[in-house]
PDB file of C-alpha atoms in Angstrom:
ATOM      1  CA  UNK A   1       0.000   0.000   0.000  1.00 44.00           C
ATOM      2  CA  UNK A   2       1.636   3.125  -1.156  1.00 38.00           C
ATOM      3  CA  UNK A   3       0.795   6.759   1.120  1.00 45.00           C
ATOM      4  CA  UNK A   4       2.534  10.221  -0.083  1.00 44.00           C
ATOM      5  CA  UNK A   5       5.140   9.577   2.475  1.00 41.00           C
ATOM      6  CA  UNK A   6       6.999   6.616   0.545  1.00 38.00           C
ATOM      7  CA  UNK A   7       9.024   7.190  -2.147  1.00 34.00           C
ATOM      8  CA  UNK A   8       7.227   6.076  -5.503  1.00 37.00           C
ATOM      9  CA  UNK A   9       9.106   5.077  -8.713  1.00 41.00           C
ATOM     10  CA  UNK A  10       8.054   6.175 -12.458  1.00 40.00           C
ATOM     11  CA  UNK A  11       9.754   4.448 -15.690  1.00 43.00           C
ATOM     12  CA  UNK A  12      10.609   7.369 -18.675  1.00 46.00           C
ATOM     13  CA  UNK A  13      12.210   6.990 -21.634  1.00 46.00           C
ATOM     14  CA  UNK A  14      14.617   9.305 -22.451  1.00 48.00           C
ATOM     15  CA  UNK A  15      15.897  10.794 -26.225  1.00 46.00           C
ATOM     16  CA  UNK A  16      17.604   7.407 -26.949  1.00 46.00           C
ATOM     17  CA  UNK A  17      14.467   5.270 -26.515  1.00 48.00           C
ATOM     18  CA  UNK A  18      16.200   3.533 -23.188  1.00 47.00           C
ATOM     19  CA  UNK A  19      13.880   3.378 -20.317  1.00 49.00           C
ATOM     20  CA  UNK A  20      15.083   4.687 -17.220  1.00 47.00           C
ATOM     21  CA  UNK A  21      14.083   4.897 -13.553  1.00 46.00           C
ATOM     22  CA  UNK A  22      13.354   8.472 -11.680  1.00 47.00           C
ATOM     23  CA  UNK A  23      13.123   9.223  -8.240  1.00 47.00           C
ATOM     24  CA  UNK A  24      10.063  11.566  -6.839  1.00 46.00           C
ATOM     25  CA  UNK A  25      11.254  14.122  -4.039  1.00 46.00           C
ATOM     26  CA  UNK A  26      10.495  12.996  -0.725  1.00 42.00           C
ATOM     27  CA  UNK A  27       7.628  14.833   0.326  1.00 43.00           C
ATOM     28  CA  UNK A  28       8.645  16.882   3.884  1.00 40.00           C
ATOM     29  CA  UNK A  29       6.395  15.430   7.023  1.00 34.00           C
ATOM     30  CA  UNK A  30       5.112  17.870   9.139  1.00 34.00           C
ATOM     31  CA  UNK A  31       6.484  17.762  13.023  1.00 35.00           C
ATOM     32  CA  UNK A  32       3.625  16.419  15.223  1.00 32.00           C
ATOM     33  CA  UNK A  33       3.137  18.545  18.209  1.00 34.00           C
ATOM     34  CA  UNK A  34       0.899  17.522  20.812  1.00 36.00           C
ATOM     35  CA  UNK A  35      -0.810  20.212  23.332  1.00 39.00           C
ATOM     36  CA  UNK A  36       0.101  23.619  24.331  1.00 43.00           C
ATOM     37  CA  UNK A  37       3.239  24.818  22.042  1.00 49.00           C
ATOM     38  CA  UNK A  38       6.241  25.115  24.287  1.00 50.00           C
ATOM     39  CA  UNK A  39       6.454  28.297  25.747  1.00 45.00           C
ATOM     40  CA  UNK A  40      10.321  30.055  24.222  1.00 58.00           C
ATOM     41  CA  UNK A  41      10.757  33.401  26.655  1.00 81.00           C
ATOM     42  CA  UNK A  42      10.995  34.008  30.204  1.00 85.00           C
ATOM     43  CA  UNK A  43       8.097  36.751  29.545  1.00 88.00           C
ATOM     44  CA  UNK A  44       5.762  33.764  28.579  1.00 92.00           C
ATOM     45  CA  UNK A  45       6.958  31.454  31.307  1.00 94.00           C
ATOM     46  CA  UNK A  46       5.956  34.155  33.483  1.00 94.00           C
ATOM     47  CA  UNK A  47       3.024  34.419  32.126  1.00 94.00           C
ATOM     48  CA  UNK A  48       1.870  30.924  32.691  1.00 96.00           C
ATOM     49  CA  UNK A  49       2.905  30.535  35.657  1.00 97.00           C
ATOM     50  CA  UNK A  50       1.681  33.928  37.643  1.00 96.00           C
ATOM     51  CA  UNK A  51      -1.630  32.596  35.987  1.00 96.00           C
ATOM     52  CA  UNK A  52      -1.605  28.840  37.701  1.00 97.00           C
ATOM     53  CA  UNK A  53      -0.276  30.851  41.285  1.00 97.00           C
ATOM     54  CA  UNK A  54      -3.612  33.137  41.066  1.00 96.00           C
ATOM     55  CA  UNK A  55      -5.960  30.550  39.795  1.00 96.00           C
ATOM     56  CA  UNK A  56      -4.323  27.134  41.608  1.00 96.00           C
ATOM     57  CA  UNK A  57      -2.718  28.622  44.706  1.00 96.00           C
ATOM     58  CA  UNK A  58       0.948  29.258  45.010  1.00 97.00           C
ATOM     59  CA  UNK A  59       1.481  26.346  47.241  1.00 95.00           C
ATOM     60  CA  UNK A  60      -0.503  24.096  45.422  1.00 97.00           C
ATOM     61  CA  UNK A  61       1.040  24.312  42.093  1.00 97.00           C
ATOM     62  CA  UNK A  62       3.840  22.764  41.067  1.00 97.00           C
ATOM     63  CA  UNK A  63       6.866  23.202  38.698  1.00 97.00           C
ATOM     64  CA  UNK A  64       5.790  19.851  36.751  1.00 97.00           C
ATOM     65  CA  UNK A  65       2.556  21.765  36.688  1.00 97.00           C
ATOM     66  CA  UNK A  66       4.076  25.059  35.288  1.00 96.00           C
ATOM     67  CA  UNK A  67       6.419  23.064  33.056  1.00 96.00           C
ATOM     68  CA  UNK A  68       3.171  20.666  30.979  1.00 95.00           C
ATOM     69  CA  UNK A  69       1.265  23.782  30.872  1.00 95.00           C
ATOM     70  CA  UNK A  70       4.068  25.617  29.135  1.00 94.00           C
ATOM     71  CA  UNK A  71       4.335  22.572  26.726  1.00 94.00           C
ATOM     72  CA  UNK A  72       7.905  21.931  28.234  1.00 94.00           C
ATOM     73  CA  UNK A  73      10.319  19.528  30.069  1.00 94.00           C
ATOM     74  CA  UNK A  74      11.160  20.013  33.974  1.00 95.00           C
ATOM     75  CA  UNK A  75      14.349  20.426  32.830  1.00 94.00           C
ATOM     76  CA  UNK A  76      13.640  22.918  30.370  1.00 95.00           C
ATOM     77  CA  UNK A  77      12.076  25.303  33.245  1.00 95.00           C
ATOM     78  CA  UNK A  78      14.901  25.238  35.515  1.00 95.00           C
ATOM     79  CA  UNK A  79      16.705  26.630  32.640  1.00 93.00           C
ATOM     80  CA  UNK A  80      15.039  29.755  32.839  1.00 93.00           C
ATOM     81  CA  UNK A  81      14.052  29.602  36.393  1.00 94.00           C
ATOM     82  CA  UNK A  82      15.907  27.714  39.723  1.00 93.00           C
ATOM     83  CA  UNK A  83      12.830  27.572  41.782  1.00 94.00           C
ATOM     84  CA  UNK A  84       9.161  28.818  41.111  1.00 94.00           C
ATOM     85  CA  UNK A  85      10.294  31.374  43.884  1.00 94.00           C
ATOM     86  CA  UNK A  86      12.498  33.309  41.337  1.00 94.00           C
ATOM     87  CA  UNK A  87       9.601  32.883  38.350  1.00 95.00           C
ATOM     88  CA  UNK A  88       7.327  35.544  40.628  1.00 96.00           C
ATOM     89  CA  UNK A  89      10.258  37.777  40.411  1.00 93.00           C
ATOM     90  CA  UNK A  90      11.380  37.888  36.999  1.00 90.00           C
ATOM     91  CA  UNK A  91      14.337  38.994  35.323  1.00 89.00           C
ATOM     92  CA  UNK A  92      14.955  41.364  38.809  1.00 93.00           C
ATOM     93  CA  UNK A  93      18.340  41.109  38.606  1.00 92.00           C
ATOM     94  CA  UNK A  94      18.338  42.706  35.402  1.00 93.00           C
ATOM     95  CA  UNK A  95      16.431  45.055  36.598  1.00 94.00           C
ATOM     96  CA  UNK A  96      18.196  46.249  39.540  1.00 96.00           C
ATOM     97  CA  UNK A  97      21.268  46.898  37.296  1.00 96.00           C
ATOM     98  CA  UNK A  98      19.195  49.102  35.360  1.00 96.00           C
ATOM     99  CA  UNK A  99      18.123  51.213  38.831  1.00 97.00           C
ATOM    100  CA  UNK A 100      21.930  50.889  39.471  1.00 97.00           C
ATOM    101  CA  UNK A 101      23.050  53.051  36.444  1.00 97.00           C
ATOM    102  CA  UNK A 102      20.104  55.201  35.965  1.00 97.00           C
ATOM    103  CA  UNK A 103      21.191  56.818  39.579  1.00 97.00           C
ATOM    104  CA  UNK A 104      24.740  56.917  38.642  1.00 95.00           C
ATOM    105  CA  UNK A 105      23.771  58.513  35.255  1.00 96.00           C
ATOM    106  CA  UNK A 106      21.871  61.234  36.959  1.00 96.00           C
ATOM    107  CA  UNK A 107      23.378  64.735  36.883  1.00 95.00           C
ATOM    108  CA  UNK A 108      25.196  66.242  40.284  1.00 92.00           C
ATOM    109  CA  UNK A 109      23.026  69.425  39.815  1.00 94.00           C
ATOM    110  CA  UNK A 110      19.668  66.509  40.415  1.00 96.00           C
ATOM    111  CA  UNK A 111      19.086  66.886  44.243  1.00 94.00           C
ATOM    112  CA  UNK A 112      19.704  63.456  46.025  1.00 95.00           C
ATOM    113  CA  UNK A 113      15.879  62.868  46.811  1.00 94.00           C
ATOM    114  CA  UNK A 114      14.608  64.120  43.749  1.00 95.00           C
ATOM    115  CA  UNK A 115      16.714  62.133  41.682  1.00 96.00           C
ATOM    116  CA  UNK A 116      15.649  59.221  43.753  1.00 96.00           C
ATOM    117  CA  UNK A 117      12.333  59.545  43.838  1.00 95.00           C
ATOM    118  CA  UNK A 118      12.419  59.988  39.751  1.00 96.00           C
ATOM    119  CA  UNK A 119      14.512  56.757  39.613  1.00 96.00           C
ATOM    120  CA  UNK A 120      12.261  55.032  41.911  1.00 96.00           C
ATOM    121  CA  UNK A 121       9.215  56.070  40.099  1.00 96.00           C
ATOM    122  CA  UNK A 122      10.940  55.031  36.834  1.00 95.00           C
ATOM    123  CA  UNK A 123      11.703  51.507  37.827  1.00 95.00           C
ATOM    124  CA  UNK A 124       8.207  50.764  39.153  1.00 95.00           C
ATOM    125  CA  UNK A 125       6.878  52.171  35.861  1.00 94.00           C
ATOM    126  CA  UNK A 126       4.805  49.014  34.216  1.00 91.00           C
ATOM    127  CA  UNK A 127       3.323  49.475  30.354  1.00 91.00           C
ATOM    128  CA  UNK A 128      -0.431  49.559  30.263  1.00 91.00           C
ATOM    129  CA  UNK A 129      -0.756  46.195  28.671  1.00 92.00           C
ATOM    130  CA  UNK A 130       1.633  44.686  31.505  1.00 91.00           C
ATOM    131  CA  UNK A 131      -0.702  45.973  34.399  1.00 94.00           C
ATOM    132  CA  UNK A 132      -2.816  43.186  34.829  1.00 93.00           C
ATOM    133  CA  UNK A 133       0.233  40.814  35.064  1.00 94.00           C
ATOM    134  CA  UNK A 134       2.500  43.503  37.348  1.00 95.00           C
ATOM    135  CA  UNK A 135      -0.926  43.172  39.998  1.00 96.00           C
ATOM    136  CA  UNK A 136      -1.296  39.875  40.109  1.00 95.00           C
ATOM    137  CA  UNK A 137       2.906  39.680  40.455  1.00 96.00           C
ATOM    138  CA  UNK A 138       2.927  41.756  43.609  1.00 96.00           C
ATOM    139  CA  UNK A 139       0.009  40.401  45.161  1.00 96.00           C
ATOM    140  CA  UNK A 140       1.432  36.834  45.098  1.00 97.00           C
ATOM    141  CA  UNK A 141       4.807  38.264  46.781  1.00 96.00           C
ATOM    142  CA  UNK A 142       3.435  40.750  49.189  1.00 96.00           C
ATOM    143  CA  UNK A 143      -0.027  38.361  50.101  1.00 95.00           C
ATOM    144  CA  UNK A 144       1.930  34.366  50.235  1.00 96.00           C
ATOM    145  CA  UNK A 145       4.086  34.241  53.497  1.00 94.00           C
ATOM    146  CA  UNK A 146       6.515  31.881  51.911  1.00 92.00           C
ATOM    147  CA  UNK A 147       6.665  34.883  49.058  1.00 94.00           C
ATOM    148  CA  UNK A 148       7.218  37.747  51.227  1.00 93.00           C
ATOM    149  CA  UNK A 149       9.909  35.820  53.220  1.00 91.00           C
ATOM    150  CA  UNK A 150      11.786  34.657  50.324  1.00 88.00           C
ATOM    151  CA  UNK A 151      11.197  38.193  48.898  1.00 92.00           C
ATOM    152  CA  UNK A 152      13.602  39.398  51.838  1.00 91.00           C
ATOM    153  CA  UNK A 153      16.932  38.434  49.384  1.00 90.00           C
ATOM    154  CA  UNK A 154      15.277  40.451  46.734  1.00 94.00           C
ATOM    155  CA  UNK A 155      14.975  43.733  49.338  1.00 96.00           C
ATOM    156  CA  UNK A 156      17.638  43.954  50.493  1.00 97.00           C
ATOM    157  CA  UNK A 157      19.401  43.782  46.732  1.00 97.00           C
ATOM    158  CA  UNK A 158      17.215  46.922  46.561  1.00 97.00           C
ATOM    159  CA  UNK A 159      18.083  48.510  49.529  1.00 98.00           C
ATOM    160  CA  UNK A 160      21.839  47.832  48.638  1.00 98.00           C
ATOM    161  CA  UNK A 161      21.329  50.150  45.539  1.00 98.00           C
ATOM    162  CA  UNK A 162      19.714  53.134  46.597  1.00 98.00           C
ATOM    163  CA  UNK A 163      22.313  52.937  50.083  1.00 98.00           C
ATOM    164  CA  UNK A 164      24.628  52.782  47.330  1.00 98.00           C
ATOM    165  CA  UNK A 165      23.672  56.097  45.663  1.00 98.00           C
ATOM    166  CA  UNK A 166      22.685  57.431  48.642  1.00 97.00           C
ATOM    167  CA  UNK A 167      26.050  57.094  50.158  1.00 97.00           C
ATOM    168  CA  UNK A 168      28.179  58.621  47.440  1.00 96.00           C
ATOM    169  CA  UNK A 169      25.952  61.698  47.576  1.00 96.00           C
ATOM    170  CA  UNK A 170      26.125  62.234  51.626  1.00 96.00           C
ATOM    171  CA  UNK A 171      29.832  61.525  51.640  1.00 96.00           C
ATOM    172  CA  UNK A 172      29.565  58.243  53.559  1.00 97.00           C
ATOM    173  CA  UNK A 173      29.891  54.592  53.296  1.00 98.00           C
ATOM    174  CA  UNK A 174      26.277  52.932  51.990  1.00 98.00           C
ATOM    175  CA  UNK A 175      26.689  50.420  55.530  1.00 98.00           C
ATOM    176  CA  UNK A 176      26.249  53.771  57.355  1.00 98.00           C
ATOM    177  CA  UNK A 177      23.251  54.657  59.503  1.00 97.00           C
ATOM    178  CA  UNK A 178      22.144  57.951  57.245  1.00 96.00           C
ATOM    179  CA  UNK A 179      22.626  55.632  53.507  1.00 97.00           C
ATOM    180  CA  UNK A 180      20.689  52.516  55.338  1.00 98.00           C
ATOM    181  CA  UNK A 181      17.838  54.622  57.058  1.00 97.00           C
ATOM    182  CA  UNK A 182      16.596  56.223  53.498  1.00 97.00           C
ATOM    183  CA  UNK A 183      16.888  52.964  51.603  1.00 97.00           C
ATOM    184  CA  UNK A 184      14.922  51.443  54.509  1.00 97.00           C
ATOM    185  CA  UNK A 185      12.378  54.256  54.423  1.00 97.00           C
ATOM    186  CA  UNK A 186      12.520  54.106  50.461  1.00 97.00           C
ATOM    187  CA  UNK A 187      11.627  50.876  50.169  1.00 97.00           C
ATOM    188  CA  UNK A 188       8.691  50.769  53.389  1.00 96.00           C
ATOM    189  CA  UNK A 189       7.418  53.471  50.575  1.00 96.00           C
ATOM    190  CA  UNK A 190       7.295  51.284  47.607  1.00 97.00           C
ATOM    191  CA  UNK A 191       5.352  48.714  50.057  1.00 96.00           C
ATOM    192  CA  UNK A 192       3.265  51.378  51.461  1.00 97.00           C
ATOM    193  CA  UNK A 193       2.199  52.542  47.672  1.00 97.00           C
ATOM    194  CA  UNK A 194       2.307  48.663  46.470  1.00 97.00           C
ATOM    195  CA  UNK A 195      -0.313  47.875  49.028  1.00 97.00           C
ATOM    196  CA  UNK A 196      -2.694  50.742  48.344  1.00 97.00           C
ATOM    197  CA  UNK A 197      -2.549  49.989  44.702  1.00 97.00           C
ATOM    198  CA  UNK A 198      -3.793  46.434  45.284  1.00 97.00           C
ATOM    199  CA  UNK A 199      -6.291  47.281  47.785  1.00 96.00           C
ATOM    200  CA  UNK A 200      -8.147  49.575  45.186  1.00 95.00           C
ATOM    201  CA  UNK A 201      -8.746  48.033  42.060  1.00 90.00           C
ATOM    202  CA  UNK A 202      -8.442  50.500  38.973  1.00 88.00           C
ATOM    203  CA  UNK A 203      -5.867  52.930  40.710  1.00 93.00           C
ATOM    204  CA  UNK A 204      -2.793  53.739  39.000  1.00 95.00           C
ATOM    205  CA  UNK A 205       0.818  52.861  40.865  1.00 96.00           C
ATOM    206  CA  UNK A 206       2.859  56.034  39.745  1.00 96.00           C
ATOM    207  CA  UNK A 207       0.883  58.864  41.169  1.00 96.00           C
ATOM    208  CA  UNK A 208       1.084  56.671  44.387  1.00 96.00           C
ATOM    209  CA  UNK A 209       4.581  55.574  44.017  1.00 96.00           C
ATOM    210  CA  UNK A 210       5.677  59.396  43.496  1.00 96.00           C
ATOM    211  CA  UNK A 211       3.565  60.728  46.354  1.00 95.00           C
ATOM    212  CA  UNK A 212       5.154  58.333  48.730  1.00 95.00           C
ATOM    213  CA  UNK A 213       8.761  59.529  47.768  1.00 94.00           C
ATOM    214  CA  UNK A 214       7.865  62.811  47.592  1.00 93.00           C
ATOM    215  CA  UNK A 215       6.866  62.323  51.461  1.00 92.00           C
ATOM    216  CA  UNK A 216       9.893  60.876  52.171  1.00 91.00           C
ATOM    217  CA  UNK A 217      11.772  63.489  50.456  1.00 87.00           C
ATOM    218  CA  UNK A 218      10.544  66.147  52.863  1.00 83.00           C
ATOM    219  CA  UNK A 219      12.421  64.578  55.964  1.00 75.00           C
ATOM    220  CA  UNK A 220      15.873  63.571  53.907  1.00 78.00           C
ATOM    221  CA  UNK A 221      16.566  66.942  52.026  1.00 70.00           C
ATOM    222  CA  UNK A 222      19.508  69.166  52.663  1.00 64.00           C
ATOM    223  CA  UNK A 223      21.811  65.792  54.104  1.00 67.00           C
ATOM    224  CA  UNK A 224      23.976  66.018  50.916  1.00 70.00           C
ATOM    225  CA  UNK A 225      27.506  66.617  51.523  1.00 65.00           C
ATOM    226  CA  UNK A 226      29.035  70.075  50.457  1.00 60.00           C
ATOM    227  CA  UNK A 227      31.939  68.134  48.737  1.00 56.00           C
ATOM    228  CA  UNK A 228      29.047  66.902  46.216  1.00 51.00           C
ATOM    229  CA  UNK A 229      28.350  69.637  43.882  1.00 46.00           C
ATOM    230  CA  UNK A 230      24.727  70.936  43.364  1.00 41.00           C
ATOM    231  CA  UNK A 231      23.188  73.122  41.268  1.00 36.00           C
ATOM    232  CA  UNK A 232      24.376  76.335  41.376  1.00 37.00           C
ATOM    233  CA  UNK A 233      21.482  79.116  42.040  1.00 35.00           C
ATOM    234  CA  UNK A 234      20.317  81.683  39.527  1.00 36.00           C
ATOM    235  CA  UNK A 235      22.465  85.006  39.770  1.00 42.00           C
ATOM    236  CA  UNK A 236      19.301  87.006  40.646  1.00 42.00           C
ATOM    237  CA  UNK A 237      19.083  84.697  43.810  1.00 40.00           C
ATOM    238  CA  UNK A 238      22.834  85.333  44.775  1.00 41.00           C
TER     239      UNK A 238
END
């Protein structure tokens, strides 16, 4: 029984009368997948699995789970992802290098608390068809104990940045009790602004992002050391 997958044979004759035998192309067979196509991008992985945590339960879903609904092998998730810890969080990493140089790339003249409450505001800035995803994100790591306690690595990596900038602007070391006390009180902001955004539904995050900063500006202004250069003021003002 012949199908269009076998290779079928066809006697010509060519210009001297003598038969001869041709060869049909193989016909190309299509790859079978079964399910779900496998899911190719940490942004997708993400996606499937923030879903499964809000419908299933964070707990109660697994990585095998994650992995078949993603149309991939266990294996193939850990390459993206070491736990389903880290999969709430993203590429943060990447992103904390990115706060990192934005507040070295900001001008002297930028006032320490301004420029960190821009850069702050900047970093928590989500596009408008990422919304949906960034809520259900934070409610999983500031509403699962076992989220919020593992999130304590990713704070402090946070903390460690802004202490950072913080330092080289006041003239001390970032371990020092000035640096640590605003990146404390920076990020208790962040919560504070998180947790109102998720409590009302609709709500945007900057506004509430920038008017928690903006708070906290009012108590850290004028530590800056006089060895860091400001802006100078106009000439009428002199």
């Amino acid at each position: 029984m012949n199908s269009g997958h076998h290779l079928r044979n066809r006697r010509n004759t060519n210009d001297t009368g003598c038969r001869k035998e041709e060869r049909m192309p193989k016909e190309p067979v299509p790859a079978v997948r079964m399910g779900r196509p496998p899911a190719t991008s940490h942004d997708e992985l993400e996606r499937i699995g923030l879903e499964l945590f809000t419908t299933r339960g964070f707990e109660e879903t697994t990585i095998d789970e994650i992995a078949g609904a993603a149309g991939i092998s266990r294996r193939t998730f850990f390459r993206y992802y070491t736990s389903k810890n880290d999969l709430v969080w993203g590429d943060f990493d990447a992103e904390l290098s990115r706060l990192r140089e934005r507040l070295a790339a900001t001008p002297s003249s930028v006032p320490m608390m301004a420029a960190l409450r821009e850069a702050v505001v900047a970093f928590n800035r989500v596009d408008a068809d990422h919304v949906a995803l960034h809520r259900r994100r934070m409610a999983l790591i500031l509403g699962v104990p076992s989220l919020f306690a593992h999130s304590t690595l990713r704070f402090t990596g946070w903390r460690d940045v802004i202490a950072e900038f913080v330092g080289a602007r006041v003239g001390r070391a970032s371990t020092e009790l000035l640096p640590q006390l605003v990146a404390h009180a920076a990020l208790g902001c962040a919560i504070a602004a998180y947790t109102d955004w998720l409590q009302h539904e609709g709500t945007d995050l900057e506004p509430l992002l920038d008017e928690a900063i903006a708070e906290l500006s009012v108590g850290f202004t004028g530590h800056e050391s006089p060895s860091v250069p400001t802006a100078r003021p106009p000439a009428d003002a002199r």
